[in-house]
Short mmCIF file of N, CA and C in Angstrom, two decimals:
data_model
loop_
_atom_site.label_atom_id
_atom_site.label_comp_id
_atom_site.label_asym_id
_atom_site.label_seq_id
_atom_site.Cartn_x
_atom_site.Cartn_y
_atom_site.Cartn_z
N UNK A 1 124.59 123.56 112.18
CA UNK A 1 125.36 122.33 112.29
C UNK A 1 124.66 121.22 111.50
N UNK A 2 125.42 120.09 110.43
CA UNK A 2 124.93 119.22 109.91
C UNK A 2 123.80 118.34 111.03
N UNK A 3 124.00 118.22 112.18
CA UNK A 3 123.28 117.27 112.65
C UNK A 3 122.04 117.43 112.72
N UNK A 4 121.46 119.11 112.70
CA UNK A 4 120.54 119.70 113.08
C UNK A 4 119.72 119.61 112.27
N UNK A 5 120.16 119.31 110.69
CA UNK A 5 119.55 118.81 109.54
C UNK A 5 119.38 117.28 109.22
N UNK A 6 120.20 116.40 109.73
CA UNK A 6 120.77 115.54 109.27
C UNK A 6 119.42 114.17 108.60
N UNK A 7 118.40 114.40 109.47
CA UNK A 7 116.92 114.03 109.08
C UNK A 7 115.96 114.45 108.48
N UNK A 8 116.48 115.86 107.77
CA UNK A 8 115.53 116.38 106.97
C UNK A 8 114.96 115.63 105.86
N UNK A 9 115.93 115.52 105.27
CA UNK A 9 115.12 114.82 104.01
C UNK A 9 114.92 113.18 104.05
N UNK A 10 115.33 112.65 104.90
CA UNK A 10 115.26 110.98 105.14
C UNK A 10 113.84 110.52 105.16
N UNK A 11 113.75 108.99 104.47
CA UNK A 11 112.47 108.71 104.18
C UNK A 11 112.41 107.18 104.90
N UNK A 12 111.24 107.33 105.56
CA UNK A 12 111.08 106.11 106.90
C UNK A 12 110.09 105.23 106.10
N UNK A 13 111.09 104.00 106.15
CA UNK A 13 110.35 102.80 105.41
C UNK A 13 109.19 102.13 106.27
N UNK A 14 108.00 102.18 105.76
CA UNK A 14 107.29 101.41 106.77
C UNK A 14 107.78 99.93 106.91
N UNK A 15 107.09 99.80 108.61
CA UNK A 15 107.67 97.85 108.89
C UNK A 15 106.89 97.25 108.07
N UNK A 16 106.28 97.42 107.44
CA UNK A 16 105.61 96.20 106.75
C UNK A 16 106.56 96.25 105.50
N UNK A 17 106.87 97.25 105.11
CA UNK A 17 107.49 97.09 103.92
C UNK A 17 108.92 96.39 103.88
N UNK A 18 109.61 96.17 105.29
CA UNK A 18 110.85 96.11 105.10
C UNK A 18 111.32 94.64 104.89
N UNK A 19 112.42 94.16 104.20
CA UNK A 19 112.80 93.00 103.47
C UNK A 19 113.47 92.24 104.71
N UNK A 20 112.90 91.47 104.75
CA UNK A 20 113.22 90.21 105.90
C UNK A 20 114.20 89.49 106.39
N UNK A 21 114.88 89.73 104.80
CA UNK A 21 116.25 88.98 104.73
C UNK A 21 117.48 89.71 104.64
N UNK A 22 116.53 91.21 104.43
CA UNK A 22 118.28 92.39 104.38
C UNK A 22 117.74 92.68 106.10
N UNK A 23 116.81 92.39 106.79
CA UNK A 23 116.70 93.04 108.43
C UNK A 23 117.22 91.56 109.53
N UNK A 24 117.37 90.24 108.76
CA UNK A 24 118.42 89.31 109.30
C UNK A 24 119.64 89.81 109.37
N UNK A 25 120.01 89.92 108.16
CA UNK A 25 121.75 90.36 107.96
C UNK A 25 122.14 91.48 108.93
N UNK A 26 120.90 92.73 109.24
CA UNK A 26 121.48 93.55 109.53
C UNK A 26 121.43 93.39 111.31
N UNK A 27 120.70 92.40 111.81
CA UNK A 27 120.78 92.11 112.99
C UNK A 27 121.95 91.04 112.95
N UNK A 28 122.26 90.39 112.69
CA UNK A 28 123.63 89.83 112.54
C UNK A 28 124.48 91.04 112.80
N UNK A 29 124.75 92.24 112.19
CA UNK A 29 125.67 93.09 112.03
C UNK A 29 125.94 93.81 113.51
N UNK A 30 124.34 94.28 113.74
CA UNK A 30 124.01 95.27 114.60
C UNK A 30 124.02 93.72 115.94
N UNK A 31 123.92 92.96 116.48
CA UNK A 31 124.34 92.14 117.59
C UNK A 31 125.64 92.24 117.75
N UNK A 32 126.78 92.31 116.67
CA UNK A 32 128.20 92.30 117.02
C UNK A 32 128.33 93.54 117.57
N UNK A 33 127.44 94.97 116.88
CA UNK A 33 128.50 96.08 117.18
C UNK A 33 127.53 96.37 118.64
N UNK A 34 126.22 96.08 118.73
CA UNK A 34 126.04 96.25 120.29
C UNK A 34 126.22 95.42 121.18
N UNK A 35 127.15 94.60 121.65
CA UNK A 35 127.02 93.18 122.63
C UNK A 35 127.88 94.50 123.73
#
């Protein structure tokens, strides 16, 4: 089944590395779809 793979090849950004201003936007996004 795809799911069983679905993390194989995915590559985990470290937190230090991640952009500040695309992880605003995406909490903007992600507050609407979890309230």
């Amino acid at each position: 089944s795809p799911i069983d793979t679905a993390l194989d090849d995915a590559v985990i950004t470290a937190p230090e590395e991640h952009d500040p201003a695309l992880l605003a936007r995406l909490d903007a996004v992600a507050g609407r779809l979890f309230v």
